[in-house]
PDB file of C-alpha atoms in Angstrom:
ATOM      1  CA  MET A  21       0.000   0.000   0.000  1.00 49.00           C
ATOM      2  CA  MET A  22       1.494   3.305  -1.022  1.00 50.00           C
ATOM      3  CA  GLN A  23       1.955   6.068   1.616  1.00 55.00           C
ATOM      4  CA  GLU A  24       0.722   9.586   0.860  1.00 54.00           C
ATOM      5  CA  PRO A  25       3.498  12.225   0.763  1.00 53.00           C
ATOM      6  CA  ILE A  26       3.817  14.243   3.919  1.00 53.00           C
ATOM      7  CA  VAL A  27       3.361  18.014   3.321  1.00 48.00           C
ATOM      8  CA  GLU A  28       5.058  20.316   5.805  1.00 52.00           C
ATOM      9  CA  ALA A  29       2.899  23.226   7.015  1.00 48.00           C
ATOM     10  CA  LYS A  30       4.423  26.679   6.593  1.00 49.00           C
ATOM     11  CA  ASN A  31       3.572  29.932   8.429  1.00 49.00           C
ATOM     12  CA  VAL A  32       1.451  32.239   6.292  1.00 45.00           C
ATOM     13  CA  ASP A  33       1.525  36.049   6.857  1.00 49.00           C
ATOM     14  CA  VAL A  34      -2.081  36.854   7.623  1.00 45.00           C
ATOM     15  CA  ASN A  35      -1.396  40.641   7.620  1.00 48.00           C
ATOM     16  CA  ILE A  36      -0.871  40.806   3.900  1.00 46.00           C
ATOM     17  CA  ASP A  37      -3.472  43.088   2.304  1.00 50.00           C
ATOM     18  CA  PRO A  38      -4.817  41.957  -1.088  1.00 50.00           C
ATOM     19  CA  SER A  39      -3.968  45.448  -2.446  1.00 51.00           C
ATOM     20  CA  GLY A  40      -0.314  45.085  -1.519  1.00 51.00           C
ATOM     21  CA  PHE A  41      -0.243  47.301   1.637  1.00 52.00           C
ATOM     22  CA  SER A  42       0.617  45.939   5.000  1.00 58.00           C
ATOM     23  CA  ILE A  43      -0.072  47.436   8.411  1.00 60.00           C
ATOM     24  CA  GLU A  44       3.645  48.175   8.709  1.00 60.00           C
ATOM     25  CA  ASN A  45       3.527  50.097   5.419  1.00 61.00           C
ATOM     26  CA  LEU A  46       0.523  52.118   6.528  1.00 58.00           C
ATOM     27  CA  THR A  47       2.277  52.960   9.774  1.00 63.00           C
ATOM     28  CA  GLY A  48       5.332  54.074   7.838  1.00 60.00           C
ATOM     29  CA  TYR A  49       3.279  56.294   5.557  1.00 60.00           C
ATOM     30  CA  ALA A  50       1.521  57.816   8.557  1.00 58.00           C
ATOM     31  CA  LEU A  51       4.834  58.634  10.219  1.00 60.00           C
ATOM     32  CA  GLU A  52       6.369  59.913   6.994  1.00 63.00           C
ATOM     33  CA  TYR A  53       3.497  62.151   5.854  1.00 65.00           C
ATOM     34  CA  GLY A  54       1.159  62.542   8.800  1.00 70.00           C
ATOM     35  CA  VAL A  55       3.657  64.086  11.208  1.00 73.00           C
ATOM     36  CA  PRO A  56       4.798  66.818   8.767  1.00 76.00           C
ATOM     37  CA  LEU A  57       1.146  67.506   7.899  1.00 79.00           C
ATOM     38  CA  LEU A  58       0.246  67.940  11.557  1.00 83.00           C
ATOM     39  CA  LYS A  59       3.285  70.202  11.986  1.00 83.00           C
ATOM     40  CA  ALA A  60       2.235  72.280   8.997  1.00 82.00           C
ATOM     41  CA  ILE A  61      -1.331  72.656  10.303  1.00 85.00           C
ATOM     42  CA  LEU A  62      -0.039  73.620  13.752  1.00 88.00           C
ATOM     43  CA  ILE A  63       2.410  76.173  12.274  1.00 87.00           C
ATOM     44  CA  TYR A  64      -0.361  77.702  10.157  1.00 86.00           C
ATOM     45  CA  ILE A  65      -2.775  78.024  13.094  1.00 89.00           C
ATOM     46  CA  ILE A  66      -0.162  79.569  15.378  1.00 89.00           C
ATOM     47  CA  GLY A  67       1.190  81.806  12.601  1.00 87.00           C
ATOM     48  CA  ALA A  68      -2.268  83.070  11.638  1.00 88.00           C
ATOM     49  CA  PHE A  69      -2.967  83.878  15.302  1.00 89.00           C
ATOM     50  CA  ILE A  70       0.312  85.794  15.640  1.00 90.00           C
ATOM     51  CA  ILE A  71      -0.322  87.725  12.386  1.00 88.00           C
ATOM     52  CA  LYS A  72      -3.795  88.729  13.575  1.00 89.00           C
ATOM     53  CA  LYS A  73      -2.449  89.992  16.911  1.00 89.00           C
ATOM     54  CA  LEU A  74       0.438  91.819  15.239  1.00 89.00           C
ATOM     55  CA  VAL A  75      -1.855  93.587  12.760  1.00 88.00           C
ATOM     56  CA  LYS A  76      -4.092  94.718  15.629  1.00 88.00           C
ATOM     57  CA  LEU A  77      -1.054  96.035  17.524  1.00 88.00           C
ATOM     58  CA  VAL A  78       0.168  98.007  14.493  1.00 85.00           C
ATOM     59  CA  SER A  79      -3.352  99.395  13.981  1.00 84.00           C
ATOM     60  CA  LYS A  80      -3.494 100.604  17.610  1.00 85.00           C
ATOM     61  CA  LEU A  81      -0.078 102.273  17.287  1.00 85.00           C
ATOM     62  CA  MET A  82      -1.268 104.087  14.152  1.00 80.00           C
ATOM     63  CA  ASP A  83      -4.403 105.244  15.961  1.00 79.00           C
ATOM     64  CA  LYS A  84      -2.285 106.693  18.775  1.00 80.00           C
ATOM     65  CA  ARG A  85      -0.118 108.574  16.274  1.00 76.00           C
ATOM     66  CA  ASP A  86      -3.187 109.816  14.376  1.00 74.00           C
ATOM     67  CA  TYR A  87      -2.303 108.219  11.034  1.00 72.00           C
ATOM     68  CA  ASP A  88      -4.587 108.968   8.126  1.00 69.00           C
ATOM     69  CA  LEU A  89      -7.343 106.347   7.718  1.00 71.00           C
ATOM     70  CA  THR A  90      -6.350 105.599   4.097  1.00 66.00           C
ATOM     71  CA  LEU A  91      -2.697 105.066   5.041  1.00 69.00           C
ATOM     72  CA  LYS A  92      -3.660 102.999   8.079  1.00 75.00           C
ATOM     73  CA  LYS A  93      -5.795 100.591   6.012  1.00 75.00           C
ATOM     74  CA  PHE A  94      -3.136 100.267   3.334  1.00 72.00           C
ATOM     75  CA  LEU A  95      -0.234  99.588   5.708  1.00 77.00           C
ATOM     76  CA  THR A  96      -2.156  97.095   7.828  1.00 81.00           C
ATOM     77  CA  ASN A  97      -3.272  95.200   4.717  1.00 78.00           C
ATOM     78  CA  LEU A  98       0.285  95.278   3.326  1.00 78.00           C
ATOM     79  CA  ILE A  99       1.733  93.883   6.579  1.00 84.00           C
ATOM     80  CA  LYS A 100      -0.986  91.228   6.716  1.00 85.00           C
ATOM     81  CA  TRP A 101      -0.385  90.019   3.154  1.00 81.00           C
ATOM     82  CA  VAL A 102       3.421  89.987   3.434  1.00 83.00           C
ATOM     83  CA  LEU A 103       3.322  87.985   6.665  1.00 86.00           C
ATOM     84  CA  THR A 104       0.694  85.633   5.232  1.00 86.00           C
ATOM     85  CA  ILE A 105       2.879  84.915   2.177  1.00 82.00           C
ATOM     86  CA  LEU A 106       5.849  84.178   4.452  1.00 83.00           C
ATOM     87  CA  LEU A 107       3.645  81.876   6.543  1.00 84.00           C
ATOM     88  CA  VAL A 108       2.465  79.958   3.459  1.00 83.00           C
ATOM     89  CA  VAL A 109       6.071  79.520   2.283  1.00 80.00           C
ATOM     90  CA  THR A 110       7.030  78.247   5.755  1.00 82.00           C
ATOM     91  CA  VAL A 111       4.147  75.763   5.762  1.00 81.00           C
ATOM     92  CA  ALA A 112       5.127  74.563   2.298  1.00 78.00           C
ATOM     93  CA  GLY A 113       8.705  73.989   3.498  1.00 77.00           C
ATOM     94  CA  THR A 114       7.408  71.973   6.454  1.00 78.00           C
ATOM     95  CA  LEU A 115       5.537  69.711   4.030  1.00 75.00           C
ATOM     96  CA  GLY A 116       8.782  69.095   2.133  1.00 72.00           C
ATOM     97  CA  ILE A 117       7.951  71.290  -0.836  1.00 71.00           C
ATOM     98  CA  GLU A 118      10.969  73.036  -2.341  1.00 69.00           C
ATOM     99  CA  THR A 119      10.647  76.695  -1.306  1.00 66.00           C
ATOM    100  CA  ALA A 120      13.430  77.988  -3.536  1.00 67.00           C
ATOM    101  CA  SER A 121      11.044  77.837  -6.502  1.00 66.00           C
ATOM    102  CA  PHE A 122       8.516  79.922  -4.557  1.00 64.00           C
ATOM    103  CA  ALA A 123      11.145  82.581  -3.870  1.00 65.00           C
ATOM    104  CA  ALA A 124      12.182  82.664  -7.529  1.00 68.00           C
ATOM    105  CA  ILE A 125       8.574  83.016  -8.691  1.00 68.00           C
ATOM    106  CA  LEU A 126       7.873  85.800  -6.188  1.00 67.00           C
ATOM    107  CA  ALA A 127      11.064  87.638  -7.177  1.00 70.00           C
ATOM    108  CA  ALA A 128      10.265  87.385 -10.877  1.00 68.00           C
ATOM    109  CA  ALA A 129       6.670  88.502 -10.308  1.00 67.00           C
ATOM    110  CA  GLY A 130       7.838  91.439  -8.182  1.00 66.00           C
ATOM    111  CA  LEU A 131      10.302  92.551 -10.868  1.00 61.00           C
ATOM    112  CA  ALA A 132       7.694  92.296 -13.622  1.00 64.00           C
ATOM    113  CA  ILE A 133       5.102  94.217 -11.609  1.00 60.00           C
ATOM    114  CA  GLY A 134       7.679  96.844 -10.663  1.00 60.00           C
ATOM    115  CA  LEU A 135       8.638  97.465 -14.295  1.00 54.00           C
ATOM    116  CA  ALA A 136       5.023  97.540 -15.447  1.00 52.00           C
ATOM    117  CA  LEU A 137       3.911  99.909 -12.690  1.00 52.00           C
ATOM    118  CA  GLN A 138       6.989 102.113 -12.489  1.00 55.00           C
ATOM    119  CA  GLY A 139       4.999 105.376 -12.677  1.00 57.00           C
ATOM    120  CA  SER A 140       2.313 104.091 -10.338  1.00 69.00           C
ATOM    121  CA  LEU A 141       4.926 103.071  -7.772  1.00 76.00           C
ATOM    122  CA  SER A 142       6.263 106.630  -7.812  1.00 80.00           C
ATOM    123  CA  ASN A 143       2.744 107.918  -7.168  1.00 83.00           C
ATOM    124  CA  PHE A 144       2.275 105.292  -4.474  1.00 82.00           C
ATOM    125  CA  ALA A 145       5.477 106.370  -2.695  1.00 83.00           C
ATOM    126  CA  GLY A 146       4.387 110.005  -2.987  1.00 86.00           C
ATOM    127  CA  GLY A 147       0.993 109.140  -1.515  1.00 84.00           C
ATOM    128  CA  VAL A 148       2.600 107.410   1.466  1.00 83.00           C
ATOM    129  CA  LEU A 149       4.809 110.476   2.109  1.00 85.00           C
ATOM    130  CA  ILE A 150       1.834 112.839   1.854  1.00 87.00           C
ATOM    131  CA  LEU A 151      -0.271 110.751   4.224  1.00 82.00           C
ATOM    132  CA  ILE A 152       2.583 110.474   6.744  1.00 81.00           C
ATOM    133  CA  PHE A 153       3.888 114.068   6.743  1.00 84.00           C
ATOM    134  CA  LYS A 154       0.505 115.697   5.952  1.00 86.00           C
ATOM    135  CA  PRO A 155       1.499 118.869   4.038  1.00 90.00           C
ATOM    136  CA  TYR A 156      -2.240 119.280   3.477  1.00 90.00           C
ATOM    137  CA  LYS A 157      -5.457 117.597   4.532  1.00 88.00           C
ATOM    138  CA  ILE A 158      -9.010 117.286   3.229  1.00 86.00           C
ATOM    139  CA  GLY A 159     -10.675 120.700   3.048  1.00 87.00           C
ATOM    140  CA  ASP A 160      -7.427 122.701   2.759  1.00 89.00           C
ATOM    141  CA  LEU A 161      -7.097 125.305   0.021  1.00 89.00           C
ATOM    142  CA  ILE A 162      -3.816 124.577  -1.762  1.00 92.00           C
ATOM    143  CA  GLU A 163      -1.951 125.493  -4.927  1.00 92.00           C
ATOM    144  CA  ALA A 164       0.189 122.788  -6.552  1.00 92.00           C
ATOM    145  CA  GLN A 165       1.170 121.622 -10.024  1.00 91.00           C
ATOM    146  CA  GLY A 166      -0.481 124.678 -11.569  1.00 90.00           C
ATOM    147  CA  GLU A 167      -3.831 123.992  -9.913  1.00 91.00           C
ATOM    148  CA  LEU A 168      -5.607 125.944  -7.156  1.00 90.00           C
ATOM    149  CA  GLY A 169      -8.428 124.333  -5.225  1.00 90.00           C
ATOM    150  CA  ALA A 170      -9.817 122.774  -2.070  1.00 90.00           C
ATOM    151  CA  VAL A 171      -8.650 119.235  -1.298  1.00 91.00           C
ATOM    152  CA  LYS A 172     -11.579 116.866  -1.768  1.00 90.00           C
ATOM    153  CA  GLU A 173      -9.849 113.519  -1.380  1.00 87.00           C
ATOM    154  CA  ILE A 174      -6.370 112.074  -0.771  1.00 87.00           C
ATOM    155  CA  ASP A 175      -5.940 108.589  -2.228  1.00 83.00           C
ATOM    156  CA  ILE A 176      -2.817 106.462  -2.117  1.00 82.00           C
ATOM    157  CA  LEU A 177      -2.086 107.333  -5.783  1.00 85.00           C
ATOM    158  CA  VAL A 178      -3.757 110.708  -6.478  1.00 90.00           C
ATOM    159  CA  THR A 179      -5.000 113.887  -4.822  1.00 92.00           C
ATOM    160  CA  LYS A 180      -8.344 115.368  -5.912  1.00 93.00           C
ATOM    161  CA  LEU A 181      -9.003 119.122  -5.813  1.00 94.00           C
ATOM    162  CA  ILE A 182     -12.152 121.160  -6.387  1.00 92.00           C
ATOM    163  CA  THR A 183     -11.133 124.314  -8.281  1.00 91.00           C
ATOM    164  CA  PRO A 184     -12.840 127.730  -7.889  1.00 86.00           C
ATOM    165  CA  ALA A 185     -14.686 126.939 -11.154  1.00 88.00           C
ATOM    166  CA  ASN A 186     -16.094 123.809  -9.431  1.00 91.00           C
ATOM    167  CA  LYS A 187     -14.002 121.491 -11.607  1.00 93.00           C
ATOM    168  CA  LEU A 188     -12.387 118.298 -10.348  1.00 94.00           C
ATOM    169  CA  ALA A 189      -8.585 118.314 -10.694  1.00 94.00           C
ATOM    170  CA  ILE A 190      -6.890 114.918 -10.249  1.00 93.00           C
ATOM    171  CA  ILE A 191      -3.151 115.203  -9.598  1.00 94.00           C
ATOM    172  CA  PRO A 192      -0.772 112.208  -9.255  1.00 92.00           C
ATOM    173  CA  ASN A 193       0.858 112.030  -5.839  1.00 91.00           C
ATOM    174  CA  GLY A 194       4.368 111.539  -7.246  1.00 89.00           C
ATOM    175  CA  PRO A 195       4.642 115.113  -8.614  1.00 90.00           C
ATOM    176  CA  MET A 196       2.699 116.420  -5.598  1.00 91.00           C
ATOM    177  CA  ALA A 197       5.234 114.995  -3.143  1.00 89.00           C
ATOM    178  CA  ASN A 198       8.229 116.215  -5.181  1.00 88.00           C
ATOM    179  CA  GLY A 199       6.890 119.657  -6.173  1.00 88.00           C
ATOM    180  CA  ASN A 200       6.086 122.933  -4.462  1.00 92.00           C
ATOM    181  CA  ILE A 201       2.859 123.112  -2.457  1.00 92.00           C
ATOM    182  CA  VAL A 202       1.304 126.335  -1.180  1.00 92.00           C
ATOM    183  CA  ASN A 203      -1.161 125.637   1.628  1.00 92.00           C
ATOM    184  CA  TYR A 204      -3.360 128.680   2.159  1.00 88.00           C
ATOM    185  CA  THR A 205      -5.320 127.055   4.982  1.00 88.00           C
ATOM    186  CA  ALA A 206      -2.434 125.958   7.197  1.00 86.00           C
ATOM    187  CA  GLU A 207      -2.211 129.281   9.066  1.00 86.00           C
ATOM    188  CA  GLY A 208      -5.977 129.866   9.056  1.00 86.00           C
ATOM    189  CA  LYS A 209      -5.626 133.354   7.513  1.00 90.00           C
ATOM    190  CA  MET A 210      -5.173 134.585   3.957  1.00 89.00           C
ATOM    191  CA  ARG A 211      -4.295 137.980   2.516  1.00 92.00           C
ATOM    192  CA  VAL A 212      -6.313 139.268  -0.424  1.00 92.00           C
ATOM    193  CA  ASP A 213      -4.029 141.219  -2.777  1.00 92.00           C
ATOM    194  CA  THR A 214      -5.645 143.885  -4.947  1.00 93.00           C
ATOM    195  CA  THR A 215      -4.197 147.043  -6.481  1.00 94.00           C
ATOM    196  CA  VAL A 216      -5.913 150.237  -7.629  1.00 94.00           C
ATOM    197  CA  GLY A 217      -4.423 153.353  -9.255  1.00 93.00           C
ATOM    198  CA  ILE A 218      -5.430 156.965  -8.564  1.00 93.00           C
ATOM    199  CA  GLY A 219      -4.446 160.091 -10.447  1.00 92.00           C
ATOM    200  CA  TYR A 220      -1.357 162.092  -9.453  1.00 91.00           C
ATOM    201  CA  GLY A 221      -3.511 165.123  -8.766  1.00 91.00           C
ATOM    202  CA  GLU A 222      -5.791 163.306  -6.280  1.00 92.00           C
ATOM    203  CA  ASP A 223      -5.605 163.445  -2.483  1.00 93.00           C
ATOM    204  CA  MET A 224      -3.671 160.297  -1.631  1.00 93.00           C
ATOM    205  CA  LYS A 225      -4.482 160.403   2.117  1.00 93.00           C
ATOM    206  CA  GLN A 226      -8.183 160.795   1.422  1.00 94.00           C
ATOM    207  CA  ALA A 227      -8.115 157.782  -0.870  1.00 94.00           C
ATOM    208  CA  LYS A 228      -6.229 155.643   1.654  1.00 95.00           C
ATOM    209  CA  ASP A 229      -8.532 156.570   4.537  1.00 94.00           C
ATOM    210  CA  ALA A 230     -11.666 155.904   2.484  1.00 95.00           C
ATOM    211  CA  LEU A 231     -10.423 152.501   1.317  1.00 95.00           C
ATOM    212  CA  LEU A 232      -9.293 151.506   4.804  1.00 95.00           C
ATOM    213  CA  ALA A 233     -12.692 152.421   6.262  1.00 95.00           C
ATOM    214  CA  MET A 234     -14.293 150.355   3.518  1.00 95.00           C
ATOM    215  CA  LEU A 235     -12.233 147.274   4.471  1.00 96.00           C
ATOM    216  CA  GLU A 236     -12.963 147.671   8.182  1.00 94.00           C
ATOM    217  CA  SER A 237     -16.717 147.761   7.484  1.00 94.00           C
ATOM    218  CA  ASN A 238     -16.734 144.206   6.093  1.00 94.00           C
ATOM    219  CA  PRO A 239     -17.359 141.595   8.844  1.00 94.00           C
ATOM    220  CA  LYS A 240     -15.536 138.961   6.793  1.00 94.00           C
ATOM    221  CA  VAL A 241     -12.322 141.015   6.890  1.00 95.00           C
ATOM    222  CA  LEU A 242     -10.229 140.011   9.905  1.00 94.00           C
ATOM    223  CA  LYS A 243      -9.224 142.528  12.541  1.00 93.00           C
ATOM    224  CA  ASP A 244      -5.985 140.653  13.235  1.00 89.00           C
ATOM    225  CA  PRO A 245      -3.952 140.982  11.089  1.00 92.00           C
ATOM    226  CA  ALA A 246      -5.434 144.384  10.397  1.00 93.00           C
ATOM    227  CA  PRO A 247      -6.192 145.408   6.792  1.00 95.00           C
ATOM    228  CA  SER A 248      -3.874 147.920   5.164  1.00 94.00           C
ATOM    229  CA  VAL A 249      -3.765 150.371   2.248  1.00 95.00           C
ATOM    230  CA  ASN A 250      -0.290 151.441   1.120  1.00 95.00           C
ATOM    231  CA  VAL A 251       1.372 153.052  -1.882  1.00 94.00           C
ATOM    232  CA  SER A 252       2.895 150.225  -3.892  1.00 92.00           C
ATOM    233  CA  GLU A 253       4.121 152.035  -7.015  1.00 92.00           C
ATOM    234  CA  LEU A 254       4.488 155.427  -8.659  1.00 92.00           C
ATOM    235  CA  ALA A 255       3.479 154.337 -12.133  1.00 89.00           C
ATOM    236  CA  GLU A 256       3.599 156.327 -15.399  1.00 86.00           C
ATOM    237  CA  SER A 257       0.038 157.636 -15.164  1.00 87.00           C
ATOM    238  CA  SER A 258      -1.131 156.695 -11.661  1.00 91.00           C
ATOM    239  CA  VAL A 259      -0.235 156.263  -8.023  1.00 93.00           C
ATOM    240  CA  ASN A 260      -0.925 152.601  -7.297  1.00 95.00           C
ATOM    241  CA  LEU A 261      -2.390 151.639  -3.921  1.00 95.00           C
ATOM    242  CA  ALA A 262      -2.042 148.104  -2.532  1.00 95.00           C
ATOM    243  CA  VAL A 263      -5.341 147.207  -0.844  1.00 95.00           C
ATOM    244  CA  ARG A 264      -4.663 144.276   1.518  1.00 95.00           C
ATOM    245  CA  PRO A 265      -7.463 142.793   3.654  1.00 96.00           C
ATOM    246  CA  TYR A 266      -7.069 139.458   5.516  1.00 95.00           C
ATOM    247  CA  CYS A 267      -9.741 136.775   5.764  1.00 94.00           C
ATOM    248  CA  THR A 268     -10.264 133.074   6.386  1.00 91.00           C
ATOM    249  CA  PRO A 269      -9.600 130.702   3.446  1.00 86.00           C
ATOM    250  CA  GLU A 270     -13.334 129.955   3.221  1.00 85.00           C
ATOM    251  CA  ASP A 271     -14.138 133.653   2.636  1.00 90.00           C
ATOM    252  CA  TYR A 272     -11.294 134.362   0.219  1.00 89.00           C
ATOM    253  CA  TRP A 273     -13.262 134.694  -3.008  1.00 87.00           C
ATOM    254  CA  ASP A 274     -16.114 136.602  -1.368  1.00 92.00           C
ATOM    255  CA  VAL A 275     -13.698 139.156   0.074  1.00 94.00           C
ATOM    256  CA  TYR A 276     -11.669 139.316  -3.154  1.00 94.00           C
ATOM    257  CA  PHE A 277     -14.601 140.189  -5.431  1.00 93.00           C
ATOM    258  CA  TRP A 278     -16.213 142.413  -2.794  1.00 96.00           C
ATOM    259  CA  THR A 279     -12.973 144.421  -2.423  1.00 95.00           C
ATOM    260  CA  ILE A 280     -12.599 145.015  -6.162  1.00 95.00           C
ATOM    261  CA  GLU A 281     -16.197 146.113  -6.598  1.00 95.00           C
ATOM    262  CA  ASN A 282     -16.371 148.367  -3.547  1.00 95.00           C
ATOM    263  CA  THR A 283     -12.985 149.970  -4.250  1.00 95.00           C
ATOM    264  CA  LYS A 284     -14.464 151.416  -7.446  1.00 94.00           C
ATOM    265  CA  LEU A 285     -17.665 152.492  -5.679  1.00 95.00           C
ATOM    266  CA  VAL A 286     -15.834 154.192  -2.797  1.00 95.00           C
ATOM    267  CA  LEU A 287     -13.424 156.092  -5.044  1.00 95.00           C
ATOM    268  CA  ASP A 288     -16.332 157.257  -7.215  1.00 93.00           C
ATOM    269  CA  ARG A 289     -18.185 158.436  -4.113  1.00 94.00           C
ATOM    270  CA  GLU A 290     -15.112 160.350  -2.928  1.00 93.00           C
ATOM    271  CA  LYS A 291     -14.746 161.778  -6.460  1.00 93.00           C
ATOM    272  CA  ILE A 292     -11.217 160.389  -6.741  1.00 93.00           C
ATOM    273  CA  GLU A 293     -10.190 159.670 -10.292  1.00 92.00           C
ATOM    274  CA  ILE A 294      -9.028 156.271 -11.409  1.00 89.00           C
ATOM    275  CA  PRO A 295      -7.020 157.285 -14.505  1.00 88.00           C
ATOM    276  CA  TYR A 296      -7.379 155.533 -17.827  1.00 80.00           C
ATOM    277  CA  PRO A 297      -4.232 154.103 -19.376  1.00 70.00           C
ATOM    278  CA  HIS A 298      -2.507 156.743 -21.476  1.00 63.00           C
ATOM    279  CA  ALA A 299      -1.409 156.000 -25.015  1.00 62.00           C
ATOM    280  CA  VAL A 300       0.553 158.266 -27.339  1.00 59.00           C
ATOM    281  CA  GLU A 301      -0.081 157.980 -31.048  1.00 64.00           C
ATOM    282  CA  ILE A 302       2.715 159.076 -33.318  1.00 66.00           C
ATOM    283  CA  GLN A 303       1.896 159.833 -36.961  1.00 67.00           C
ATOM    284  CA  LYS A 304       4.626 160.242 -39.514  1.00 67.00           C
ATOM    285  CA  GLU A 305       4.118 162.998 -42.053  1.00 67.00           C
ATOM    286  CA  ALA A 306       4.036 161.895 -45.626  1.00 58.00           C
TER     287      ALA A 306
END
């Protein structure tokens, strides 16, 4: 009778997954990828919290130093975005992503944007300087870049003026920051300059007294500094009088036009001649 062959039993690994993954492999993947992921999440949460607190601190410091609202919003947003970009790059490095490529992309993008917006960056820098040093503020009457008007709005790139003709003048902040600015409102008082000529045969003291009394009768003319009427020039056909009242910037145009009109009326009432320009015609005999 033939004996059946004896088959030796072998140990079989029961942990083998039909898909090819073992528990040891899964544990290895978890340690390799899970730990850096948890680190990255933790870094992001802590970093975002620190950024939020830092932005609030900067905002409070700006409030204490009375920074302009436009500048405050811009700087806080700029700080927030810069820190957020650095945080994202840090998180990417924690996950094992090569951060050198990020830096190269950001540098290239910054260079391209800088070249494309070269003029705008100059206006942006000018706007920051204007908002920090405040050579003028909203409502001030200023003269700059050939324009005279009241400041309606100060943006980060442009300044908007309302001219005496009620036109909107938009001036880039780059030239504004680098050019001459005359602020008529800063001192709270403005001098109205007008000149009138009287004949050489007229009573100069009478004319001065009459014009000075006229200026003092206007409630919009300031008492301090006091108005003045002085001889400014001995011209070819007239004695020119400088009529100089002072007023607030808001009343400038009212006082200016009122002074011109009433100067003529007062001199007519005092029977003081305002001479016409003299012209000599020369005819050559044929």
